[in-house]
Structures are given as C-alpha cells and as structure tokens.
Amino acid sequence: SSLRILELLPGRKDDELAFRLVVADWNNRPIYEAISYAWGSPAERVWTPHNGRYILVPQNLLDGLCQMCFPDQSRLIWADSICIDQNSEKEKAVQISNMRRIYTRATRVLVWLG
C-alpha cells in the first residue's frame, strides 16, 4: 500500500509554490509531516502549476505551504487536497479510510489557521 507525499521544494515565502509528488510505500516507513487546514469554500480555490499542468488547490493551503517552505532544503508534507487525486472517487475512498494512519504516522502535524 502506498501514498503520495508532496515534496515542497526550496524557495522563499513570496515565491510561487514549487512542489512535486512522490509515491511512498508504507512498508518503507516514509518520513513526512502532515498539514491540517480549513478547506474553505470551493470558490476559494486557485489554479496552481504542477508537472506541466494546473491543479485546483484551496487558497488557504497554498498560503500555508508558501509560509512553510524552507529556503535551502525540501520538505515532505502530506496535504489531502493535493496528495489525494480529487477526481478519483475510488482513490478518495481508500485514502480517506487511511486518514488516521496518515496523521498518526506523520513525524509532526502542522496546523495552518490562515
């Protein structure tokens, strides 16, 4: 069983968010942080570039991730709206059933209040 983890690439807080998704295997005990935040309304989502295309990301999450990036190193963070394929009901069902595991195995849970 596996999960996607967002690799937040180095940057300054006022840079455009740069990230890539990596697939981690639960058997390898991935080391990552998780983020908890308020999704907000669907109108509060923004198109964000990722891997040559654009994905919709809650503005509040985007703001939080921009504040949490390090200037000189990557950071592995699990964020539900990016790490779960929001267009796949099957994947959402599987990953939602793993939420407890995802949050309890994170080295730290970050909270972004906005």
N, CA and C atoms as an extended XYZ file, in Angstrom:
342
Properties=species:S:1:pos:R:3:atomname:S:1:resname:S:1:resid:I:1 pbc="F F F"
N         0.851       -1.181        0.000 N   SER     1
C         0.000        0.000        0.000 CA  SER     1
C         0.893        1.240        0.000 C   SER     1
N         0.462        2.268       -0.681 N   SER     2
C         1.296        3.461       -0.827 CA  SER     2
C         0.475        4.734       -0.665 C   SER     2
N         1.186        5.838       -0.594 N   LEU     3
C         0.546        7.146       -0.543 CA  LEU     3
C         1.429        8.141       -1.278 C   LEU     3
N         0.815        9.228       -1.720 N   ARG     4
C         1.564       10.318       -2.343 CA  ARG     4
C         1.920       11.319       -1.255 C   ARG     4
N         3.115       11.859       -1.370 N   ILE     5
C         3.563       12.899       -0.448 CA  ILE     5
C         4.070       14.063       -1.285 C   ILE     5
N         3.722       15.257       -0.870 N   LEU     6
C         4.143       16.467       -1.554 CA  LEU     6
C         5.571       16.795       -1.124 C   LEU     6
N         6.454       16.937       -2.077 N   GLU     7
C         7.802       17.418       -1.771 CA  GLU     7
C         7.823       18.909       -2.061 C   GLU     7
N         7.792       19.681       -1.007 N   LEU     8
C         7.809       21.135       -1.111 CA  LEU     8
C         9.252       21.548       -1.391 C   LEU     8
N         9.484       22.100       -2.571 N   LEU     9
C        10.844       22.429       -2.998 CA  LEU     9
C        11.315       23.723       -2.347 C   LEU     9
N        12.629       23.894       -2.211 N   PRO    10
C        13.155       25.097       -1.560 CA  PRO    10
C        12.685       26.368       -2.261 C   PRO    10
N        12.483       27.395       -1.471 N   GLY    11
C        12.077       28.678       -2.021 CA  GLY    11
C        11.854       29.692       -0.917 C   GLY    11
N        11.619       30.917       -1.332 N   ARG    12
C        11.293       31.970       -0.368 CA  ARG    12
C         9.786       32.033       -0.206 C   ARG    12
N         9.356       32.595        0.884 N   LYS    13
C         7.930       32.635        1.205 CA  LYS    13
C         7.096       33.400        0.169 C   LYS    13
N         7.724       34.326       -0.556 N   ASP    14
C         6.975       35.090       -1.556 CA  ASP    14
C         7.138       34.531       -2.971 C   ASP    14
N         7.844       33.405       -3.121 N   ASP    15
C         7.981       32.743       -4.423 CA  ASP    15
C         6.695       32.000       -4.773 C   ASP    15
N         6.535       31.691       -6.060 N   GLU    16
C         5.445       30.804       -6.464 CA  GLU    16
C         5.734       29.425       -5.886 C   GLU    16
N         4.706       28.761       -5.397 N   LEU    17
C         4.868       27.444       -4.789 CA  LEU    17
C         5.446       26.457       -5.801 C   LEU    17
N         6.497       25.759       -5.403 N   ALA    18
C         7.116       24.747       -6.266 CA  ALA    18
C         7.122       23.422       -5.512 C   ALA    18
N         6.549       22.404       -6.135 N   PHE    19
C         6.492       21.098       -5.481 CA  PHE    19
C         6.422       19.996       -6.512 C   PHE    19
N         6.651       18.777       -6.047 N   ARG    20
C         6.411       17.596       -6.863 CA  ARG    20
C         5.815       16.549       -5.937 C   ARG    20
N         5.165       15.576       -6.523 N   LEU    21
C         4.575       14.495       -5.743 CA  LEU    21
C         5.464       13.269       -5.839 C   LEU    21
N         5.708       12.646       -4.705 N   VAL    22
C         6.476       11.408       -4.665 CA  VAL    22
C         5.576       10.313       -4.105 C   VAL    22
N         5.776        9.106       -4.575 N   VAL    23
C         4.996        7.972       -4.081 CA  VAL    23
C         5.841        7.250       -3.044 C   VAL    23
N         5.256        7.052       -1.872 N   ALA    24
C         5.949        6.368       -0.777 CA  ALA    24
C         5.215        5.078       -0.444 C   ALA    24
N         5.977        4.072       -0.093 N   ASP    25
C         5.426        2.774        0.287 CA  ASP    25
C         5.342        2.718        1.811 C   ASP    25
N         4.172        2.361        2.333 N   TRP    26
C         4.001        2.267        3.787 CA  TRP    26
C         5.022        1.324        4.413 C   TRP    26
N         5.401        0.261        3.710 N   ASN    27
C         6.350       -0.712        4.257 CA  ASN    27
C         7.736       -0.113        4.495 C   ASN    27
N         8.044        0.969        3.803 N   ASN    28
C         9.342        1.631        3.967 CA  ASN    28
C         9.322        2.718        5.036 C   ASN    28
N         8.222        2.835        5.750 N   ARG    29
C         8.077        3.822        6.824 CA  ARG    29
C         8.479        5.229        6.371 C   ARG    29
N         7.729        5.833        5.465 N   PRO    30
C         8.103        7.157        4.961 CA  PRO    30
C         8.143        8.198        6.085 C   PRO    30
N         9.067        9.122        5.964 N   ILE    31
C         9.199       10.209        6.934 CA  ILE    31
C         8.619       11.462        6.288 C   ILE    31
N         7.580       11.998        6.895 N   TYR    32
C         6.880       13.158        6.346 CA  TYR    32
C         6.136       13.871        7.462 C   TYR    32
N         5.720       15.094        7.173 N   GLU    33
C         4.836       15.844        8.053 CA  GLU    33
C         3.467       15.864        7.384 C   GLU    33
N         2.445       16.139        8.151 N   ALA    34
C         1.108       16.305        7.578 CA  ALA    34
C         0.639       17.712        7.931 C   ALA    34
N        -0.255       18.243        7.120 N   ILE    35
C        -0.790       19.571        7.404 CA  ILE    35
C        -2.301       19.486        7.557 C   ILE    35
N        -2.803       20.197        8.548 N   SER    36
C        -4.233       20.321        8.783 CA  SER    36
C        -4.595       21.790        8.570 C   SER    36
N        -5.659       22.037        7.852 N   TYR    37
C        -6.042       23.407        7.496 CA  TYR    37
C        -7.529       23.419        7.177 C   TYR    37
N        -8.108       24.599        7.095 N   ALA    38
C        -9.515       24.736        6.701 CA  ALA    38
C        -9.590       24.818        5.181 C   ALA    38
N       -10.399       23.943        4.582 N   TRP    39
C       -10.536       23.929        3.122 CA  TRP    39
C       -11.145       25.217        2.590 C   TRP    39
N       -12.116       25.771        3.270 N   GLY    40
C       -12.829       26.933        2.760 CA  GLY    40
C       -13.840       26.516        1.708 C   GLY    40
N       -14.441       27.486        1.059 N   SER    41
C       -15.453       27.191        0.044 CA  SER    41
C       -14.784       26.851       -1.286 C   SER    41
N       -15.512       26.152       -2.175 N   PRO    42
C       -14.943       25.842       -3.499 CA  PRO    42
C       -14.501       27.088       -4.269 C   PRO    42
N       -15.139       28.224       -3.982 N   ALA    43
C       -14.767       29.466       -4.664 CA  ALA    43
C       -13.386       29.955       -4.228 C   ALA    43
N       -12.901       29.454       -3.101 N   GLU    44
C       -11.607       29.884       -2.581 CA  GLU    44
C       -10.484       28.938       -3.006 C   GLU    44
N       -10.583       28.417       -4.219 N   ARG    45
C        -9.542       27.548       -4.770 CA  ARG    45
C        -8.853       28.274       -5.911 C   ARG    45
N        -7.588       27.968       -6.084 N   VAL    46
C        -6.812       28.622       -7.138 CA  VAL    46
C        -6.102       27.572       -7.981 C   VAL    46
N        -5.906       27.897       -9.248 N   TRP    47
C        -5.162       27.008      -10.146 CA  TRP    47
C        -3.680       27.181       -9.854 C   TRP    47
N        -3.020       26.067       -9.614 N   THR    48
C        -1.607       26.067       -9.255 CA  THR    48
C        -0.838       25.182      -10.233 C   THR    48
N         0.286       25.672      -10.778 N   PRO    49
C         1.041       24.842      -11.717 CA  PRO    49
C         1.676       23.641      -11.022 C   PRO    49
N         1.570       22.496      -11.683 N   HIS    50
C         2.196       21.270      -11.182 CA  HIS    50
C         2.456       20.329      -12.347 C   HIS    50
N         3.723       20.018      -12.562 N   ASN    51
C         4.100       19.000      -13.535 CA  ASN    51
C         3.571       19.287      -14.945 C   ASN    51
N         3.662       20.539      -15.361 N   GLY    52
C         3.242       20.902      -16.707 CA  GLY    52
C         1.749       21.095      -16.892 C   GLY    52
N         0.988       21.020      -15.819 N   ARG    53
C        -0.452       21.279      -15.905 CA  ARG    53
C        -0.861       22.058      -14.664 C   ARG    53
N        -2.140       22.334      -14.531 N   TYR    54
C        -2.631       23.088      -13.382 CA  TYR    54
C        -3.609       22.247      -12.580 C   TYR    54
N        -3.534       22.385      -11.251 N   ILE    55
C        -4.477       21.698      -10.372 CA  ILE    55
C        -5.134       22.734       -9.462 C   ILE    55
N        -6.345       22.443       -9.026 N   LEU    56
C        -7.049       23.337       -8.105 CA  LEU    56
C        -6.624       23.032       -6.674 C   LEU    56
N        -6.209       24.067       -5.975 N   VAL    57
C        -5.741       23.929       -4.595 CA  VAL    57
C        -6.458       24.970       -3.740 C   VAL    57
N        -6.922       24.592       -2.553 N   PRO    58
C        -7.524       25.593       -1.670 CA  PRO    58
C        -6.533       26.729       -1.386 C   PRO    58
N        -7.010       27.956       -1.496 N   GLN    59
C        -6.154       29.124       -1.277 CA  GLN    59
C        -5.492       29.071        0.095 C   GLN    59
N        -6.244       28.653        1.106 N   ASN    60
C        -5.700       28.595        2.459 CA  ASN    60
C        -4.512       27.628        2.541 C   ASN    60
N        -4.602       26.489        1.871 N   LEU    61
C        -3.492       25.534        1.856 CA  LEU    61
C        -2.294       26.129        1.120 C   LEU    61
N        -2.547       26.739       -0.019 N   LEU    62
C        -1.474       27.360       -0.796 CA  LEU    62
C        -0.737       28.397        0.049 C   LEU    62
N        -1.493       29.238        0.755 N   ASP    63
C        -0.882       30.253        1.623 CA  ASP    63
C        -0.016       29.600        2.698 C   ASP    63
N        -0.544       28.542        3.316 N   GLY    64
C         0.194       27.852        4.370 CA  GLY    64
C         1.473       27.220        3.860 C   GLY    64
N         1.391       26.526        2.739 N   LEU    65
C         2.582       25.872        2.186 CA  LEU    65
C         3.649       26.890        1.800 C   LEU    65
N         3.220       28.028        1.257 N   CYS    66
C         4.189       29.076        0.903 CA  CYS    66
C         4.929       29.571        2.145 C   CYS    66
N         4.241       29.653        3.271 N   GLN    67
C         4.873       30.094        4.514 CA  GLN    67
C         5.774       29.022        5.120 C   GLN    67
N         5.527       27.764        4.788 N   MET    68
C         6.248       26.655        5.416 CA  MET    68
C         7.439       26.148        4.614 C   MET    68
N         7.678       26.721        3.436 N   CYS    69
C         8.816       26.234        2.650 CA  CYS    69
C        10.126       26.729        3.267 C   CYS    69
N        11.158       25.921        3.117 N   PHE    70
C        12.492       26.274        3.596 CA  PHE    70
C        13.283       26.868        2.433 C   PHE    70
N        14.170       27.827        2.694 N   PRO    71
C        14.922       28.437        1.599 CA  PRO    71
C        15.995       27.529        0.994 C   PRO    71
N        16.455       26.526        1.748 N   ASP    72
C        17.609       25.758        1.291 CA  ASP    72
C        17.428       24.244        1.265 C   ASP    72
N        16.238       23.762        1.578 N   GLN    73
C        16.022       22.312        1.529 CA  GLN    73
C        14.558       21.989        1.284 C   GLN    73
N        14.336       20.803        0.756 N   SER    74
C        12.970       20.332        0.509 CA  SER    74
C        12.321       19.923        1.820 C   SER    74
N        11.000       19.810        1.769 N   ARG    75
C        10.231       19.392        2.935 CA  ARG    75
C         9.134       18.467        2.445 C   ARG    75
N         8.978       17.297        3.075 N   LEU    76
C         7.938       16.344        2.686 CA  LEU    76
C         6.707       16.554        3.554 C   LEU    76
N         5.593       16.873        2.907 N   ILE    77
C         4.350       17.177        3.618 CA  ILE    77
C         3.201       16.448        2.943 C   ILE    77
N         2.347       15.830        3.736 N   TRP    78
C         1.127       15.224        3.207 CA  TRP    78
C         0.007       16.243        3.375 C   TRP    78
N        -0.622       16.603        2.261 N   ALA    79
C        -1.749       17.544        2.246 CA  ALA    79
C        -2.868       16.898        1.439 C   ALA    79
N        -3.995       16.661        2.071 N   ASP    80
C        -5.061       15.865        1.455 CA  ASP    80
C        -5.487       16.332        0.074 C   ASP    80
N        -5.728       17.617       -0.105 N   SER    81
C        -6.285       18.067       -1.384 CA  SER    81
C        -5.299       17.967       -2.544 C   SER    81
N        -4.016       17.829       -2.250 N   ILE    82
C        -3.015       17.661       -3.302 CA  ILE    82
C        -2.588       16.200       -3.415 C   ILE    82
N        -2.408       15.532       -2.298 N   CYS    83
C        -1.874       14.166       -2.301 CA  CYS    83
C        -2.914       13.105       -2.642 C   CYS    83
N        -4.180       13.442       -2.535 N   ILE    84
C        -5.256       12.533       -2.946 CA  ILE    84
C        -5.796       13.037       -4.276 C   ILE    84
N        -5.926       12.169       -5.254 N   ASP    85
C        -6.498       12.540       -6.550 CA  ASP    85
C        -7.969       12.885       -6.340 C   ASP    85
N        -8.285       14.155       -6.385 N   GLN    86
C        -9.642       14.627       -6.110 CA  GLN    86
C       -10.625       14.265       -7.222 C   GLN    86
N       -10.131       13.785       -8.349 N   ASN    87
C       -11.009       13.367       -9.448 CA  ASN    87
C       -11.330       11.881       -9.419 C   ASN    87
N       -10.774       11.158       -8.459 N   SER    88
C       -10.991        9.712       -8.372 CA  SER    88
C       -11.743        9.364       -7.088 C   SER    88
N       -13.009        9.013       -7.239 N   GLU    89
C       -13.810        8.634       -6.069 CA  GLU    89
C       -13.229        7.395       -5.395 C   GLU    89
N       -12.701        6.478       -6.189 N   LYS    90
C       -12.116        5.253       -5.639 CA  LYS    90
C       -10.908        5.585       -4.765 C   LYS    90
N       -10.012        6.409       -5.297 N   GLU    91
C        -8.831        6.777       -4.518 CA  GLU    91
C        -9.210        7.570       -3.279 C   GLU    91
N       -10.167        8.489       -3.421 N   LYS    92
C       -10.594        9.257       -2.250 CA  LYS    92
C       -11.109        8.338       -1.153 C   LYS    92
N       -11.903        7.340       -1.521 N   ALA    93
C       -12.451        6.410       -0.526 CA  ALA    93
C       -11.333        5.656        0.194 C   ALA    93
N       -10.350        5.187       -0.559 N   VAL    94
C        -9.236        4.442        0.046 CA  VAL    94
C        -8.417        5.351        0.958 C   VAL    94
N        -8.063        6.519        0.466 N   GLN    95
C        -7.206        7.414        1.247 CA  GLN    95
C        -7.928        7.984        2.466 C   GLN    95
N        -9.209        8.269        2.328 N   ILE    96
C        -9.957        8.772        3.484 CA  ILE    96
C       -10.008        7.717        4.577 C   ILE    96
N       -10.116        6.457        4.189 N   SER    97
C       -10.109        5.388        5.195 CA  SER    97
C        -8.736        5.253        5.861 C   SER    97
N        -7.697        5.813        5.247 N   ASN    98
C        -6.340        5.775        5.811 CA  ASN    98
C        -5.948        7.049        6.560 C   ASN    98
N        -6.874        7.985        6.715 N   MET    99
C        -6.536        9.281        7.317 CA  MET    99
C        -5.923        9.141        8.713 C   MET    99
N        -6.488        8.295        9.539 N   ARG   100
C        -5.939        8.112       10.891 CA  ARG   100
C        -4.476        7.660       10.801 C   ARG   100
N        -4.223        6.695        9.956 N   ARG   101
C        -2.864        6.176        9.757 CA  ARG   101
C        -1.935        7.272        9.240 C   ARG   101
N        -2.410        8.038        8.280 N   ILE   102
C        -1.604        9.104        7.681 CA  ILE   102
C        -1.186       10.124        8.738 C   ILE   102
N        -2.150       10.572        9.543 N   TYR   103
C        -1.834       11.586       10.550 CA  TYR   103
C        -1.030       11.019       11.717 C   TYR   103
N        -1.306        9.796       12.152 N   THR   104
C        -0.563        9.254       13.298 CA  THR   104
C         0.864        8.863       12.928 C   THR   104
N         1.120        8.540       11.687 N   ARG   105
C         2.487        8.171       11.284 CA  ARG   105
C         3.328        9.369       10.855 C   ARG   105
N         2.709       10.521       10.738 N   ALA   106
C         3.475       11.732       10.409 CA  ALA   106
C         4.405       12.067       11.577 C   ALA   106
N         5.591       12.583       11.262 N   THR   107
C         6.516       12.972       12.328 CA  THR   107
C         5.987       14.173       13.099 C   THR   107
N         5.173       14.967       12.418 N   ARG   108
C         4.587       16.153       13.037 CA  ARG   108
C         3.359       16.526       12.220 C   ARG   108
N         2.355       17.074       12.886 N   VAL   109
C         1.188       17.598       12.179 CA  VAL   109
C         1.231       19.117       12.305 C   VAL   109
N         1.324       19.762       11.166 N   LEU   110
C         1.344       21.217       11.099 CA  LEU   110
C        -0.092       21.713       11.015 C   LEU   110
N        -0.388       22.811       11.679 N   VAL   111
C        -1.731       23.386       11.635 CA  VAL   111
C        -1.614       24.780       11.040 C   VAL   111
N        -2.400       25.032        9.999 N   TRP   112
C        -2.410       26.353        9.367 CA  TRP   112
C        -3.788       26.961        9.567 C   TRP   112
N        -3.841       28.047       10.334 N   LEU   113
C        -5.110       28.711       10.617 CA  LEU   113
C        -5.374       29.874        9.671 C   LEU   113
N        -4.383       30.252        8.897 N   GLY   114
C        -4.579       31.319        7.923 CA  GLY   114
C        -4.019       32.629        8.386 C   GLY   114
